[in-house]
Amino acid sequence: MAEKISNKSVLFNPFSKNNPVIVQVLGICSVLAVTVSLEPAIVMGMSVIAVLAFANVIISLIRNTIPTNIRIIVQLVVVAGLVVIVDQLLKAYTYDVSKQLSVFISLIITNCILMGRLEAFAMANKPWPSFLDGIGNGVGYALILIIVAFFRELLGSGTLLGFQVVPQWCYDHGYVNNGLMILPPMALIVVGCIIWVHRSFNKDLQDE
Amino acid sequence: MENLNLFIRSIFVDNMIFAYFLGMCSFVAVSKNVKTALGLGVAVTFMLVITLPINYLLNTYVLQAGALSWLGPEYASVDLSFLSLILFIAVIASMTQLVEMAVEKYSPALYGSLGIFLPLIAVNCAILGGSLFMQQRGFSSIMTAVSAGAGWGIGWLLAIVAIAAIRERLATYSNIPKPLRGIGITFILTALMGIAFMSFLGIKI
């Protein structure tokens, strides 16, 4: 990341070409756990965007004063502080969703996207590009989260955001919700398929 | 007996990878060959066994609502649980540093092959996740914390070694569609193993 890159590509690259989840393979843990239905996925995505953008800015502001030996601890503390704020906000305003997300909001701290972006980008760049990088990667992450949640909720419970989408007459004619989609392993298969599709369009990302 | 039950359950039913998907990042990145996978698995197990009891003590005697009452009655109403994240992660980060120094000293070969993944253990979700689950479920004694930590660690070790072994063989014995090679197939494999592990559900001793 040493060469000069335009702010625009910093913001938009992580959406697809350099997506944090399916290309950089960061932050998978939460993708799989919170995507049973759409609502927690959206909340989680927004939380990550907020934390990532602000953590990037803060670290980038103080990047010249952090001693390299203890930078990991400094980064963790900054991130942890932000996550605690998000966690308390969610508990105050959307208690149900925060219950559903349980420990996964707290686990944003150890979400590799954060450490990865802080290390790779914020430590070496000015605050404004770092902010854009945080937003970009956060959105890239949220995109995958929402796609996975969309398929899992639609196929698993026939609803979207809690509203019934699959009409009743389908059930009358023998359509059954795919209960397997609600189980955790299916999230992995959906992500696997997303990677498959994504890489067939981006040939330069393929292995070997 | 209860602890043994918890230990077994933590390995198979509550498996960190197949049930909660914690620690997936290093799981996907390091599972290319069995040897490194084993090293990382051992390191994670070790970290879980160390940090869980420490965090349990912290939680019981410092953080919980009313936990500070041993300081005097006037502290009985203090609730510091909002600090738990920061303290837990600080414990984990400093223990990781310690383990890193020990590994570097006693097993340079392992240190060389684990490379950057040792510091990454600090941000391995499985370890912080273990501490948070401990807090959420309100473990009753320190032995419970130790056995759960050992169980989760060994479960993680099993999972990563198994996947690494499969991936080693995939390279020679299979013809995977090109776009699916690498991480794509790893995800699907993990899913299939996760489904297999679900058959352990409801196991009791």
Coordinates of C-alpha atoms in Angstrom, one line a residue:
Chain A
M1 CA 0.0 0.0 0.0
A2 CA 3.0 2.2 -0.3
E3 CA 2.3 3.8 -3.7
K4 CA -0.2 6.6 -4.0
I5 CA -3.7 5.4 -4.6
S6 CA -6.6 7.6 -5.3
N7 CA -9.2 8.1 -2.6
K8 CA -11.9 6.7 -4.9
S9 CA -10.2 3.4 -5.3
V10 CA -9.5 3.2 -1.6
L11 CA -13.2 3.6 -1.0
F12 CA -14.6 1.3 -3.8
N13 CA -12.0 -1.4 -4.2
P14 CA -13.1 -3.3 -1.1
F15 CA -16.6 -3.6 -2.4
S16 CA -15.7 -6.4 -4.8
K17 CA -12.1 -6.6 -6.1
N18 CA -10.5 -6.6 -2.7
N19 CA -13.5 -7.6 -0.6
P20 CA -12.4 -8.1 3.0
V21 CA -14.4 -11.3 3.5
I22 CA -14.2 -13.3 0.3
V23 CA -10.8 -12.1 -1.0
Q24 CA -8.8 -11.0 2.0
V25 CA -10.5 -13.8 4.1
L26 CA -10.9 -11.6 7.2
G27 CA -13.6 -11.5 9.7
I28 CA -15.4 -14.7 8.7
C29 CA -16.4 -15.7 12.2
S30 CA -19.2 -13.2 12.5
V31 CA -20.3 -13.5 8.9
L32 CA -21.3 -17.1 9.7
A33 CA -22.8 -16.6 13.1
V34 CA -25.1 -13.6 12.7
T35 CA -26.6 -14.3 9.3
V36 CA -29.6 -16.5 10.2
S37 CA -31.9 -13.6 9.4
L38 CA -31.5 -10.2 7.8
E39 CA -32.1 -7.8 10.7
P40 CA -29.2 -8.8 13.0
A41 CA -27.0 -9.0 9.9
I42 CA -27.8 -5.4 9.0
V43 CA -27.2 -4.2 12.5
M44 CA -23.9 -6.1 12.7
G45 CA -22.8 -4.7 9.4
M46 CA -23.5 -1.1 10.5
S47 CA -21.7 -1.6 13.8
V48 CA -18.7 -2.9 12.0
I49 CA -18.7 0.0 9.5
A50 CA -18.9 2.5 12.4
V51 CA -16.2 0.9 14.5
L52 CA -13.9 0.3 11.6
A53 CA -14.1 3.8 10.2
F54 CA -13.5 5.5 13.6
A55 CA -10.8 3.1 14.7
N56 CA -9.0 3.7 11.4
V57 CA -9.2 7.5 11.9
I58 CA -8.0 7.3 15.5
I59 CA -5.1 5.0 14.8
S60 CA -4.1 7.0 11.8
L61 CA -4.2 10.2 13.9
I62 CA -1.9 8.8 16.5
R63 CA 0.1 6.5 14.2
N64 CA 3.3 8.5 14.6
T65 CA 3.3 8.4 18.4
I66 CA 2.6 4.7 18.9
P67 CA 5.8 2.8 19.7
T68 CA 5.9 -0.2 17.4
N69 CA 6.5 -2.8 20.1
I70 CA 3.2 -2.2 21.8
R71 CA 1.1 -1.2 18.8
I72 CA -1.1 -4.3 19.0
I73 CA -2.2 -3.5 22.5
V74 CA -2.8 0.2 21.6
Q75 CA -4.9 -0.9 18.6
L76 CA -6.8 -3.4 20.7
V77 CA -7.6 -0.8 23.4
V78 CA -8.8 1.8 20.8
V79 CA -11.0 -0.9 19.1
A80 CA -12.3 -2.2 22.5
G81 CA -13.3 1.3 23.6
L82 CA -15.3 1.8 20.4
V83 CA -16.9 -1.6 20.6
V84 CA -18.0 -1.0 24.2
I85 CA -19.7 2.2 23.0
V86 CA -21.5 0.4 20.2
D87 CA -22.4 -2.4 22.5
Q88 CA -23.9 -0.1 25.1
L89 CA -25.8 1.8 22.4
L90 CA -27.3 -1.3 21.0
K91 CA -28.3 -2.5 24.4
A92 CA -30.0 0.8 25.0
Y93 CA -31.9 1.2 21.8
T94 CA -32.3 -2.2 20.1
Y95 CA -32.3 -4.7 23.0
D96 CA -33.8 -7.6 21.1
V97 CA -31.3 -7.5 18.3
S98 CA -28.5 -7.1 20.8
K99 CA -29.7 -10.2 22.6
Q100 CA -29.7 -12.1 19.4
L101 CA -26.2 -11.0 18.5
S102 CA -25.0 -12.0 22.0
V103 CA -21.2 -12.1 22.2
F104 CA -20.7 -11.3 18.5
I105 CA -20.8 -7.6 19.0
S106 CA -18.1 -7.9 21.5
L107 CA -16.2 -10.1 19.2
I108 CA -15.9 -7.2 16.7
I109 CA -12.8 -6.5 18.8
T110 CA -11.1 -9.6 17.6
N111 CA -12.6 -9.3 14.1
C112 CA -9.6 -9.7 11.9
I113 CA -10.9 -7.1 9.5
L114 CA -10.2 -4.5 12.1
M115 CA -6.7 -5.5 13.0
G116 CA -6.0 -6.3 9.4
R117 CA -7.0 -2.8 8.2
L118 CA -5.4 -1.0 11.1
E119 CA -2.1 -2.8 10.5
A120 CA -2.2 -2.6 6.7
F121 CA -3.7 0.8 6.1
A122 CA -4.2 3.1 9.0
M123 CA -0.7 2.7 10.4
A124 CA 0.7 4.1 7.1
N125 CA -1.9 6.6 5.8
K126 CA -3.4 9.9 6.7
P127 CA -6.7 10.2 8.5
W128 CA -9.0 11.0 5.6
P129 CA -8.0 8.0 3.3
S130 CA -8.0 5.8 6.4
F131 CA -11.6 6.9 7.1
L132 CA -12.6 6.0 3.5
D133 CA -10.7 2.7 3.7
G134 CA -12.7 1.9 6.9
I135 CA -16.0 2.8 5.3
G136 CA -15.1 0.8 2.1
N137 CA -14.1 -2.3 4.0
G138 CA -17.0 -2.0 6.3
V139 CA -19.4 -1.8 3.4
G140 CA -17.7 -4.7 1.7
Y141 CA -18.1 -6.7 4.8
A142 CA -21.7 -5.7 5.3
L143 CA -22.5 -6.6 1.7
I144 CA -21.4 -10.2 2.1
L145 CA -23.3 -10.3 5.4
I146 CA -26.5 -9.1 3.8
I147 CA -26.2 -11.4 0.8
V148 CA -25.7 -14.4 3.0
A149 CA -28.5 -13.4 5.4
F150 CA -30.8 -12.8 2.5
F151 CA -30.5 -16.3 1.2
R152 CA -30.5 -17.9 4.6
E153 CA -33.6 -16.1 5.7
L154 CA -35.5 -16.5 2.4
L155 CA -34.8 -20.2 2.0
G156 CA -34.7 -21.1 5.7
S157 CA -37.8 -19.4 7.0
G158 CA -39.5 -17.9 3.9
T159 CA -39.4 -14.4 5.4
L160 CA -37.3 -11.3 4.9
L161 CA -36.8 -8.9 7.8
G162 CA -39.5 -10.8 9.6
F163 CA -42.2 -10.4 6.8
Q164 CA -43.6 -13.4 5.1
V165 CA -42.3 -13.4 1.5
V166 CA -43.1 -16.9 0.3
P167 CA -46.9 -16.8 -0.3
Q168 CA -49.2 -19.1 1.5
W169 CA -50.4 -21.0 -1.6
C170 CA -46.8 -22.3 -2.1
Y171 CA -47.0 -24.0 1.2
D172 CA -50.5 -25.3 0.3
H173 CA -48.9 -26.9 -2.7
G174 CA -46.3 -28.7 -0.7
Y175 CA -43.4 -26.1 -0.6
V176 CA -41.4 -26.6 2.6
N177 CA -38.9 -24.3 4.2
N178 CA -35.4 -25.6 4.0
G179 CA -34.6 -26.1 7.7
L180 CA -31.0 -26.8 6.9
M181 CA -30.4 -23.2 5.9
I182 CA -31.0 -22.1 9.5
L183 CA -28.2 -24.4 10.8
P184 CA -24.8 -22.7 11.1
P185 CA -22.9 -24.9 8.5
M186 CA -25.1 -23.6 5.7
A187 CA -23.6 -20.2 6.1
L188 CA -20.3 -21.6 5.1
I189 CA -21.7 -23.2 2.0
V190 CA -23.4 -20.0 1.0
V191 CA -20.1 -18.1 1.5
G192 CA -18.3 -20.9 -0.5
C193 CA -20.8 -20.4 -3.3
I194 CA -20.3 -16.6 -3.3
I195 CA -16.6 -17.1 -3.5
W196 CA -17.1 -19.5 -6.4
V197 CA -19.3 -17.1 -8.4
H198 CA -17.0 -14.1 -7.5
R199 CA -13.9 -15.9 -8.6
S200 CA -15.4 -17.1 -11.9
F201 CA -15.8 -13.5 -12.8
N202 CA -12.5 -12.4 -11.4
K203 CA -10.0 -14.8 -13.0
D204 CA -6.9 -13.2 -11.5
L205 CA -8.0 -14.2 -8.0
Q206 CA -8.1 -17.9 -8.7
D207 CA -5.6 -20.2 -7.1
E208 CA -2.9 -21.9 -9.2
Chain B
M1 CA -18.4 -35.4 36.7
E2 CA -20.2 -32.3 35.6
N3 CA -16.8 -30.8 34.5
L4 CA -16.0 -33.9 32.5
N5 CA -19.4 -33.7 30.8
L6 CA -18.7 -30.0 30.0
F7 CA -15.3 -30.9 28.7
I8 CA -16.7 -33.5 26.3
R9 CA -19.5 -31.2 25.2
S10 CA -17.1 -28.4 24.6
I11 CA -15.0 -30.6 22.3
F12 CA -17.9 -32.1 20.2
V13 CA -21.2 -30.3 20.7
D14 CA -20.1 -26.7 21.4
N15 CA -17.1 -27.0 19.0
M16 CA -15.7 -23.6 18.5
I17 CA -15.4 -23.9 14.8
F18 CA -18.3 -26.1 13.8
A19 CA -20.9 -24.7 16.1
Y20 CA -19.8 -21.0 16.6
F21 CA -17.4 -20.4 13.8
L22 CA -14.9 -18.7 16.1
G23 CA -11.3 -18.5 15.1
M24 CA -12.1 -19.0 11.4
C25 CA -9.6 -16.5 10.1
S26 CA -6.5 -18.3 11.2
F27 CA -8.4 -21.6 10.6
V28 CA -8.7 -20.9 6.9
A29 CA -5.3 -19.3 6.6
V30 CA -3.2 -21.9 8.4
S31 CA -4.9 -25.1 7.4
K32 CA -2.7 -25.8 4.4
N33 CA -0.6 -28.5 6.0
V34 CA -1.0 -30.6 9.1
K35 CA 2.2 -29.7 10.8
T36 CA 1.6 -25.9 11.1
A37 CA -2.0 -26.6 11.8
L38 CA -1.0 -28.8 14.7
G39 CA 1.3 -26.1 16.1
L40 CA -1.3 -23.4 15.9
G41 CA -3.9 -25.8 17.4
V42 CA -1.6 -26.5 20.4
A43 CA -0.9 -22.8 20.9
V44 CA -4.6 -22.0 20.9
T45 CA -5.5 -24.8 23.3
F46 CA -2.7 -23.6 25.6
M47 CA -3.9 -20.0 25.4
L48 CA -7.5 -21.0 26.2
V49 CA -6.5 -23.1 29.2
I50 CA -4.5 -20.2 30.6
T51 CA -6.7 -17.3 29.8
L52 CA -10.1 -18.7 30.7
P53 CA -9.3 -19.3 34.4
I54 CA -7.6 -15.9 34.7
N55 CA -10.5 -14.2 33.2
Y56 CA -12.8 -16.2 35.4
L57 CA -11.1 -14.9 38.5
L58 CA -11.2 -11.4 37.1
N59 CA -14.8 -11.7 36.4
T60 CA -15.8 -13.2 39.7
Y61 CA -13.7 -11.0 42.0
V62 CA -13.5 -7.7 40.1
L63 CA -16.0 -7.3 37.3
Q64 CA -19.4 -8.8 38.3
A65 CA -22.0 -6.8 40.0
G66 CA -21.2 -7.0 43.7
A67 CA -17.9 -8.8 43.0
L68 CA -15.9 -6.1 44.8
S69 CA -17.7 -6.7 48.1
W70 CA -14.6 -8.4 49.5
L71 CA -13.0 -4.9 49.6
G72 CA -15.7 -3.7 52.0
P73 CA -19.4 -3.3 52.2
E74 CA -19.3 0.1 50.5
Y75 CA -18.1 -1.5 47.3
A76 CA -20.9 -4.1 47.2
S77 CA -23.0 -2.1 44.7
V78 CA -20.2 -1.5 42.2
D79 CA -20.8 -3.1 38.8
L80 CA -17.7 -3.0 36.5
S81 CA -19.0 -5.5 33.9
F82 CA -18.8 -2.9 31.2
L83 CA -15.0 -3.0 31.6
S84 CA -14.9 -6.8 31.0
L85 CA -14.1 -6.5 27.3
I86 CA -11.1 -4.3 27.7
L87 CA -9.7 -6.3 30.7
F88 CA -10.3 -9.7 28.9
I89 CA -8.5 -8.5 25.8
A90 CA -5.7 -7.1 27.8
V91 CA -5.2 -10.4 29.6
I92 CA -5.2 -12.3 26.3
A93 CA -2.9 -9.9 24.6
S94 CA -0.3 -10.0 27.4
M95 CA -0.5 -13.8 27.7
T96 CA 0.0 -14.1 24.0
Q97 CA 3.1 -12.0 24.2
L98 CA 4.4 -14.3 26.9
V99 CA 3.7 -17.5 25.0
E100 CA 5.3 -16.0 21.9
M101 CA 8.5 -15.3 23.9
A102 CA 8.5 -18.8 25.3
V103 CA 8.0 -20.5 21.9
E104 CA 10.7 -18.3 20.4
K105 CA 13.1 -19.4 23.1
Y106 CA 12.3 -23.1 23.3
S107 CA 11.2 -24.1 19.8
P108 CA 12.6 -21.8 17.2
A109 CA 11.4 -24.2 14.4
L110 CA 7.8 -23.9 15.5
Y111 CA 8.3 -20.2 15.9
G112 CA 9.5 -20.0 12.3
S113 CA 6.7 -22.0 10.9
L114 CA 4.0 -20.2 12.9
G115 CA 5.4 -16.9 11.9
I116 CA 2.9 -14.1 12.0
F117 CA 0.2 -16.3 13.4
L118 CA 1.4 -16.2 17.0
P119 CA 0.6 -12.5 17.5
L120 CA -2.6 -13.2 15.7
I121 CA -3.7 -15.5 18.4
A122 CA -4.4 -12.4 20.4
V123 CA -7.1 -11.6 17.9
N124 CA -8.2 -15.1 17.5
C125 CA -11.9 -14.9 18.1
A126 CA -11.9 -18.4 19.7
I127 CA -10.0 -17.2 22.7
L128 CA -11.9 -14.0 23.5
G129 CA -15.1 -15.9 22.6
G130 CA -14.2 -18.5 25.2
S131 CA -13.9 -15.8 27.9
L132 CA -17.1 -14.1 26.8
F133 CA -19.1 -17.4 26.8
M134 CA -17.7 -18.0 30.2
Q135 CA -19.1 -14.7 31.4
Q136 CA -22.4 -15.1 29.7
R137 CA -23.1 -18.6 31.0
G138 CA -21.9 -17.8 34.5
F139 CA -19.5 -20.6 35.2
S140 CA -19.7 -21.8 38.7
S141 CA -16.1 -22.6 39.6
I142 CA -12.6 -22.2 38.3
M143 CA -12.4 -25.9 37.4
T144 CA -15.4 -25.4 35.1
A145 CA -13.5 -22.7 33.4
V146 CA -10.4 -24.9 33.0
S147 CA -12.3 -27.8 31.6
A148 CA -14.3 -25.7 29.2
G149 CA -11.1 -24.0 28.1
A150 CA -9.4 -27.3 27.5
G151 CA -12.4 -28.7 25.7
W152 CA -12.8 -25.7 23.4
G153 CA -9.1 -25.7 22.7
I154 CA -8.9 -29.4 21.8
G155 CA -12.1 -29.1 19.7
W156 CA -10.4 -26.3 17.8
L157 CA -7.2 -28.4 17.4
L158 CA -9.2 -31.4 16.1
A159 CA -11.0 -29.3 13.6
I160 CA -8.0 -27.5 12.2
V161 CA -5.9 -30.7 12.0
A162 CA -8.7 -32.6 10.3
I163 CA -9.3 -29.8 7.7
A164 CA -5.5 -29.5 7.1
A165 CA -5.3 -33.2 6.5
I166 CA -8.1 -33.1 4.0
R167 CA -6.7 -30.1 2.2
E168 CA -3.3 -31.7 1.9
R169 CA -4.9 -34.6 0.0
L170 CA -7.3 -32.5 -2.0
A171 CA -4.3 -31.1 -4.0
T172 CA -3.4 -34.5 -5.4
Y173 CA -6.6 -36.6 -5.4
S174 CA -9.2 -34.2 -6.7
N175 CA -10.1 -32.0 -9.6
I176 CA -11.9 -29.0 -8.2
P177 CA -13.3 -26.3 -10.4
K178 CA -10.8 -23.6 -10.7
P179 CA -12.7 -20.7 -9.1
L180 CA -13.5 -22.9 -6.1
R181 CA -9.9 -23.9 -5.3
G182 CA -8.3 -22.6 -2.2
I183 CA -10.6 -20.9 0.3
G184 CA -13.8 -21.7 -1.6
I185 CA -13.6 -25.4 -1.1
T186 CA -12.3 -25.0 2.4
F187 CA -15.5 -23.3 3.4
I188 CA -17.7 -26.0 1.9
L189 CA -15.5 -28.7 3.5
T190 CA -15.9 -27.0 6.9
A191 CA -19.6 -26.9 6.4
L192 CA -19.8 -30.6 5.6
M193 CA -17.7 -31.4 8.7
G194 CA -19.9 -29.1 10.7
I195 CA -23.0 -31.0 9.6
A196 CA -21.2 -34.3 10.6
F197 CA -20.4 -32.8 14.0
M198 CA -24.0 -32.0 14.6
S199 CA -24.7 -35.7 15.0
F200 CA -23.0 -35.3 18.4
L201 CA -25.8 -33.0 19.6
G202 CA -27.3 -34.0 22.8
I203 CA -24.4 -36.2 23.9
K204 CA -24.2 -36.7 27.6
I205 CA -21.9 -38.6 30.0

